């Protein structure tokens, strides 16, 4: 997938309240020149213009809802200020950066946005976008509904997030910056094979004690894809090999990625395979086997 495909795409789910197609704008994949507007290089500006034109061509000329992952703007602000957390100054700049980007979209296309979910937002961002919407989108159609979502868990209250291939970077911002340690789905989803998906149960009287083959098959197929697909990077460093052999020496970033991937598998989340390395998949498989071995209901009873 190209960066433009990751930046803006139609999901395979809908906005259940309005029964409209659901699109995603992930600002992680926006060129930094769009966010910062500080590039004077002509060639770079031409590339940015081409990127914007391509993105605009993908916007539907019909009613739809839009999810905006704002983490690209936050990450840019953090990097520019060399800070590990958001400052009061950045919280003001970020809404203005997003509005500056929205102004690039033709008004006739903006009018088709019936609802906007703003993820990793705050009251300042919500207020400014609401004001901007009233000033710029009030014509023949009603003003779009603005839904402010502090994190991905909050977003799951409104839409089926398992059908959205959320980027690993977005998960990282959600987990580290917004302290959302575990994504909790607050509404009932259709269970896999008519059963709830769990690793194992310690309750001897439980009727749900079974081997979660769906998780195992997904991770196994992903590993096979890494070994057979030339487009996926399977080059392992010396540290990677030591990690595989000894199951140790894991960096904090890799540990977080493994936790995120594990949670994605548990809730049957749609993912982009290339966001997660071969090593991370392998460690998930080890984690899976260890949990299975420690279960009160092992695969092969003693």
Short mmCIF file of C-alpha atoms in Angstrom, two decimals:
data_model
loop_
_atom_site.label_atom_id
_atom_site.label_comp_id
_atom_site.label_asym_id
_atom_site.label_seq_id
_atom_site.Cartn_x
_atom_site.Cartn_y
_atom_site.Cartn_z
CA UNK A 1 0.00 0.00 0.00
CA UNK A 2 1.19 3.51 -0.84
CA UNK A 3 1.29 6.38 1.65
CA UNK A 4 -1.73 7.98 -0.02
CA UNK A 5 -3.68 4.72 0.40
CA UNK A 6 -2.74 4.66 4.09
CA UNK A 7 -3.52 8.35 4.51
CA UNK A 8 -7.08 8.31 3.13
CA UNK A 9 -9.24 5.29 2.50
CA UNK A 10 -12.74 3.90 2.60
CA UNK A 11 -13.29 1.29 5.31
CA UNK A 12 -15.25 -1.94 4.96
CA UNK A 13 -17.63 -0.80 7.70
CA UNK A 14 -20.16 2.02 8.03
CA UNK A 15 -21.27 4.71 10.40
CA UNK A 16 -24.07 2.70 12.08
CA UNK A 17 -26.05 5.74 13.21
CA UNK A 18 -26.31 7.39 9.78
CA UNK A 19 -25.85 4.18 7.76
CA UNK A 20 -23.25 5.95 5.63
CA UNK A 21 -19.87 4.83 4.22
CA UNK A 22 -17.03 5.46 6.64
CA UNK A 23 -13.74 6.97 5.47
CA UNK A 24 -10.49 7.47 7.39
CA UNK A 25 -7.95 10.29 7.24
CA UNK A 26 -4.79 9.18 9.04
CA UNK A 27 -2.54 12.23 9.34
CA UNK A 28 0.44 10.00 10.13
CA UNK A 29 0.94 9.63 6.39
CA UNK A 30 0.58 13.28 5.44
CA UNK A 31 3.81 14.80 4.08
CA UNK A 32 5.48 16.90 6.79
CA UNK A 33 5.46 19.87 4.40
CA UNK A 34 1.67 19.96 4.55
CA UNK A 35 1.66 19.95 8.35
CA UNK A 36 4.50 22.42 8.89
CA UNK A 37 4.23 24.55 5.75
CA UNK A 38 7.87 25.51 6.05
CA UNK A 39 9.37 24.00 2.91
CA UNK A 40 10.61 26.36 0.21
CA UNK A 41 11.95 23.62 -2.07
CA UNK A 42 10.13 23.81 -5.43
CA UNK A 43 10.47 20.09 -6.22
CA UNK A 44 9.19 19.17 -2.77
CA UNK A 45 6.26 21.57 -3.11
CA UNK A 46 5.36 19.96 -6.45
CA UNK A 47 5.31 16.53 -4.77
CA UNK A 48 3.11 17.88 -1.99
CA UNK A 49 0.72 19.43 -4.51
CA UNK A 50 0.55 16.13 -6.37
CA UNK A 51 -0.13 14.31 -3.10
CA UNK A 52 -2.97 16.71 -2.23
CA UNK A 53 -4.49 16.44 -5.71
CA UNK A 54 -4.43 12.65 -5.49
CA UNK A 55 -5.98 12.71 -2.02
CA UNK A 56 -8.74 15.09 -3.13
CA UNK A 57 -9.52 12.84 -6.09
CA UNK A 58 -10.26 10.02 -3.64
CA UNK A 59 -12.84 12.02 -1.66
CA UNK A 60 -16.36 10.81 -2.58
CA UNK A 61 -18.92 13.15 -4.08
CA UNK A 62 -21.64 11.67 -1.87
CA UNK A 63 -22.63 11.69 1.78
CA UNK A 64 -20.21 9.92 4.14
CA UNK A 65 -18.70 10.01 7.62
CA UNK A 66 -15.03 10.65 8.31
CA UNK A 67 -12.62 9.50 11.03
CA UNK A 68 -9.61 11.79 11.51
CA UNK A 69 -6.62 10.35 13.37
CA UNK A 70 -4.82 13.54 14.39
CA UNK A 71 -1.63 11.83 15.65
CA UNK A 72 0.41 13.06 12.67
CA UNK A 73 -0.12 16.65 13.79
CA UNK A 74 0.69 15.81 17.41
CA UNK A 75 3.82 13.91 16.43
CA UNK A 76 5.02 16.82 14.29
CA UNK A 77 4.54 19.21 17.19
CA UNK A 78 6.40 16.92 19.59
CA UNK A 79 9.33 16.50 17.20
CA UNK A 80 9.58 20.21 16.44
CA UNK A 81 9.63 21.16 20.10
CA UNK A 82 11.84 18.25 21.19
CA UNK A 83 9.47 17.41 24.01
CA UNK A 84 8.06 14.11 25.17
CA UNK A 85 4.62 15.56 25.89
CA UNK A 86 2.30 18.15 24.42
CA UNK A 87 2.67 21.73 25.57
CA UNK A 88 -0.04 24.38 25.89
CA UNK A 89 1.42 26.09 22.84
CA UNK A 90 1.18 22.93 20.71
CA UNK A 91 -2.42 22.33 21.80
CA UNK A 92 -3.28 25.66 20.16
CA UNK A 93 -1.20 25.12 17.02
CA UNK A 94 -2.54 21.66 16.24
CA UNK A 95 -6.20 22.71 15.66
CA UNK A 96 -5.00 25.51 13.38
CA UNK A 97 -2.84 23.04 11.44
CA UNK A 98 -5.81 20.71 10.92
CA UNK A 99 -8.06 23.57 9.79
CA UNK A 100 -5.33 24.74 7.42
CA UNK A 101 -5.34 21.27 5.92
CA UNK A 102 -9.16 21.10 5.70
CA UNK A 103 -9.14 24.38 3.79
CA UNK A 104 -7.29 22.58 1.00
CA UNK A 105 -10.37 20.44 0.34
CA UNK A 106 -12.85 21.96 -2.18
CA UNK A 107 -16.02 23.24 -0.50
CA UNK A 108 -18.29 21.14 -2.73
CA UNK A 109 -16.64 18.00 -1.37
CA UNK A 110 -16.60 19.16 2.27
CA UNK A 111 -20.39 19.53 2.14
CA UNK A 112 -20.73 15.75 1.77
CA UNK A 113 -19.12 15.06 5.15
CA UNK A 114 -22.09 14.35 7.43
CA UNK A 115 -20.13 13.44 10.55
CA UNK A 116 -16.51 13.81 11.70
CA UNK A 117 -14.93 11.64 14.40
CA UNK A 118 -11.83 13.42 15.73
CA UNK A 119 -9.52 10.93 17.48
CA UNK A 120 -6.93 12.12 20.02
CA UNK A 121 -8.73 15.38 20.38
CA UNK A 122 -9.34 17.95 23.11
CA UNK A 123 -11.91 20.67 23.76
CA UNK A 124 -9.83 23.31 21.96
CA UNK A 125 -9.60 21.25 18.78
CA UNK A 126 -13.29 20.35 18.89
CA UNK A 127 -14.38 23.94 19.47
CA UNK A 128 -12.29 25.41 16.67
CA UNK A 129 -13.39 22.77 14.15
CA UNK A 130 -17.06 23.30 15.11
CA UNK A 131 -16.68 27.04 14.53
CA UNK A 132 -14.88 26.39 11.25
CA UNK A 133 -17.64 23.99 10.15
CA UNK A 134 -20.38 26.51 10.86
CA UNK A 135 -18.57 29.20 8.89
CA UNK A 136 -17.57 27.07 5.92
CA UNK A 137 -20.05 24.23 5.54
CA UNK A 138 -23.38 25.92 6.18
CA UNK A 139 -25.14 25.97 2.83
CA UNK A 140 -27.77 23.65 1.41
CA UNK A 141 -26.82 20.84 3.79
CA UNK A 142 -26.73 20.78 7.57
CA UNK A 143 -23.55 21.31 9.55
CA UNK A 144 -21.67 18.01 10.09
CA UNK A 145 -21.84 16.33 13.48
CA UNK A 146 -18.53 16.57 15.36
CA UNK A 147 -17.68 13.63 17.65
CA UNK A 148 -14.72 14.24 19.96
CA UNK A 149 -12.85 11.01 20.86
CA UNK A 150 -10.08 11.19 23.42
CA UNK A 151 -8.69 7.80 22.40
CA UNK A 152 -9.41 4.69 20.33
CA UNK A 153 -11.54 3.15 23.09
CA UNK A 154 -13.80 6.22 22.93
CA UNK A 155 -14.04 5.82 19.13
CA UNK A 156 -15.18 2.19 19.57
CA UNK A 157 -18.37 3.45 21.26
CA UNK A 158 -19.57 4.76 17.91
CA UNK A 159 -18.13 2.50 15.20
CA UNK A 160 -16.72 -1.00 14.74
CA UNK A 161 -13.00 -0.25 15.01
CA UNK A 162 -12.10 -3.91 14.32
CA UNK A 163 -12.96 -3.29 10.65
CA UNK A 164 -10.50 -0.38 10.38
CA UNK A 165 -6.78 -1.06 9.67
CA UNK A 166 -5.51 1.44 12.25
CA UNK A 167 -1.82 2.21 11.83
CA UNK A 168 0.72 1.04 14.42
CA UNK A 169 1.83 4.65 14.90
CA UNK A 170 -1.73 5.59 15.90
CA UNK A 171 -1.78 2.74 18.42
CA UNK A 172 1.57 3.92 19.81
CA UNK A 173 0.32 7.49 20.30
CA UNK A 174 -2.86 6.12 21.87
CA UNK A 175 -0.98 3.87 24.28
CA UNK A 176 1.98 6.11 25.20
CA UNK A 177 0.76 9.69 24.81
CA UNK A 178 -2.84 9.13 25.87
CA UNK A 179 -2.20 6.36 28.44
CA UNK A 180 -4.84 4.11 26.86
CA UNK A 181 -3.15 0.91 28.05
CA UNK A 182 -5.86 -1.41 26.81
CA UNK A 183 -8.49 -0.83 24.14
CA UNK A 184 -11.86 -1.91 25.50
CA UNK A 185 -14.70 -2.50 23.08
CA UNK A 186 -17.78 -1.04 24.71
CA UNK A 187 -20.34 -2.64 22.43
CA UNK A 188 -21.14 -6.20 21.48
CA UNK A 189 -19.53 -7.51 18.30
CA UNK A 190 -20.30 -10.72 16.49
CA UNK A 191 -18.07 -13.35 18.16
CA UNK A 192 -15.69 -15.49 16.12
CA UNK A 193 -17.27 -18.87 15.28
CA UNK A 194 -20.18 -17.97 17.62
CA UNK A 195 -17.84 -18.06 20.63
CA UNK A 196 -16.07 -15.36 22.61
CA UNK A 197 -12.39 -15.14 21.71
CA UNK A 198 -10.17 -15.81 24.73
CA UNK A 199 -6.68 -17.22 25.30
CA UNK A 200 -7.84 -19.76 27.87
CA UNK A 201 -10.07 -20.03 30.89
CA UNK A 202 -9.13 -20.80 34.47
CA UNK A 203 -12.73 -21.60 35.31
CA UNK A 204 -13.07 -25.38 35.29
CA UNK A 205 -16.85 -25.09 34.96
CA UNK A 206 -16.66 -22.75 32.00
CA UNK A 207 -18.19 -23.88 28.71
CA UNK A 208 -15.80 -21.71 26.71
CA UNK A 209 -12.61 -23.74 27.26
CA UNK A 210 -11.21 -24.21 23.81
CA UNK A 211 -8.10 -23.57 21.77
CA UNK A 212 -8.43 -20.20 19.98
CA UNK A 213 -7.42 -21.49 16.56
CA UNK A 214 -8.35 -18.20 14.93
CA UNK A 215 -5.47 -16.40 16.71
CA UNK A 216 -3.04 -19.20 16.01
CA UNK A 217 -3.93 -19.40 12.30
CA UNK A 218 -3.64 -15.64 11.85
CA UNK A 219 -0.18 -15.43 13.38
CA UNK A 220 0.96 -18.57 11.55
CA UNK A 221 -0.28 -17.27 8.19
CA UNK A 222 1.38 -13.92 8.87
CA UNK A 223 4.72 -15.63 9.51
CA UNK A 224 4.35 -17.64 6.31
CA UNK A 225 3.59 -14.40 4.44
CA UNK A 226 6.81 -12.86 5.75
CA UNK A 227 8.79 -15.89 4.58
CA UNK A 228 7.17 -16.06 1.14
CA UNK A 229 6.45 -12.43 0.20
CA UNK A 230 9.41 -10.56 -1.28
CA UNK A 231 7.84 -7.17 -0.54
CA UNK A 232 8.04 -7.78 3.21
CA UNK A 233 11.31 -7.09 4.97
CA UNK A 234 12.55 -10.25 6.72
CA UNK A 235 16.14 -9.15 7.28
CA UNK A 236 16.95 -9.92 10.90
CA UNK A 237 19.76 -8.25 12.82
CA UNK A 238 22.05 -10.05 15.24
CA UNK A 239 19.94 -8.71 18.11
CA UNK A 240 16.80 -10.05 16.42
CA UNK A 241 18.33 -13.51 16.13
CA UNK A 242 19.38 -13.45 19.79
CA UNK A 243 15.86 -12.43 20.72
CA UNK A 244 14.39 -15.32 18.74
CA UNK A 245 16.84 -17.84 20.19
CA UNK A 246 16.80 -16.64 23.81
CA UNK A 247 13.41 -14.86 23.88
CA UNK A 248 15.08 -11.93 25.59
CA UNK A 249 16.76 -8.59 24.87
CA UNK A 250 13.54 -7.00 23.65
CA UNK A 251 13.47 -3.22 23.32
CA UNK A 252 10.67 -1.29 24.98
CA UNK A 253 9.29 -0.21 21.61
CA UNK A 254 9.16 -3.85 20.45
CA UNK A 255 7.45 -4.87 23.70
CA UNK A 256 4.78 -2.23 23.13
CA UNK A 257 4.31 -3.37 19.52
CA UNK A 258 3.94 -6.97 20.68
CA UNK A 259 1.31 -5.94 23.22
CA UNK A 260 -0.57 -3.97 20.56
CA UNK A 261 -0.43 -6.85 18.07
CA UNK A 262 -1.55 -9.32 20.74
CA UNK A 263 -4.57 -7.18 21.59
CA UNK A 264 -5.39 -6.83 17.88
CA UNK A 265 -5.42 -10.61 17.50
CA UNK A 266 -7.64 -11.06 20.55
CA UNK A 267 -10.34 -8.75 19.19
CA UNK A 268 -9.93 -9.98 15.58
CA UNK A 269 -8.73 -6.55 14.50
CA UNK A 270 -8.01 -5.79 10.85
CA UNK A 271 -4.29 -4.94 10.59
CA UNK A 272 -1.68 -3.99 8.00
CA UNK A 273 0.85 -6.81 8.04
CA UNK A 274 3.86 -4.64 7.18
CA UNK A 275 3.30 -2.48 10.29
CA UNK A 276 4.53 -5.38 12.42
CA UNK A 277 7.86 -7.11 11.96
CA UNK A 278 8.61 -10.80 11.59
CA UNK A 279 10.24 -10.69 15.02
CA UNK A 280 7.11 -9.24 16.64
CA UNK A 281 4.97 -11.93 15.04
CA UNK A 282 7.35 -14.65 16.16
CA UNK A 283 7.33 -13.36 19.74
CA UNK A 284 3.52 -13.34 19.67
CA UNK A 285 3.62 -17.00 18.68
CA UNK A 286 5.98 -17.74 21.59
CA UNK A 287 3.68 -15.81 23.93
CA UNK A 288 0.72 -17.77 22.59
CA UNK A 289 2.43 -21.13 23.19
CA UNK A 290 3.55 -20.12 26.69
CA UNK A 291 0.04 -19.11 27.67
CA UNK A 292 -1.30 -22.32 26.20
CA UNK A 293 1.27 -24.35 28.13
CA UNK A 294 0.35 -22.62 31.39
CA UNK A 295 -3.36 -23.14 30.86
CA UNK A 296 -5.41 -25.39 33.09
CA UNK A 297 -6.64 -26.92 29.84
CA UNK A 298 -3.52 -27.58 27.73
CA UNK A 299 -3.64 -28.76 24.15
CA UNK A 300 -2.41 -32.23 25.15
CA UNK A 301 -3.55 -33.15 28.70
CA UNK A 302 -0.95 -34.89 30.84
#
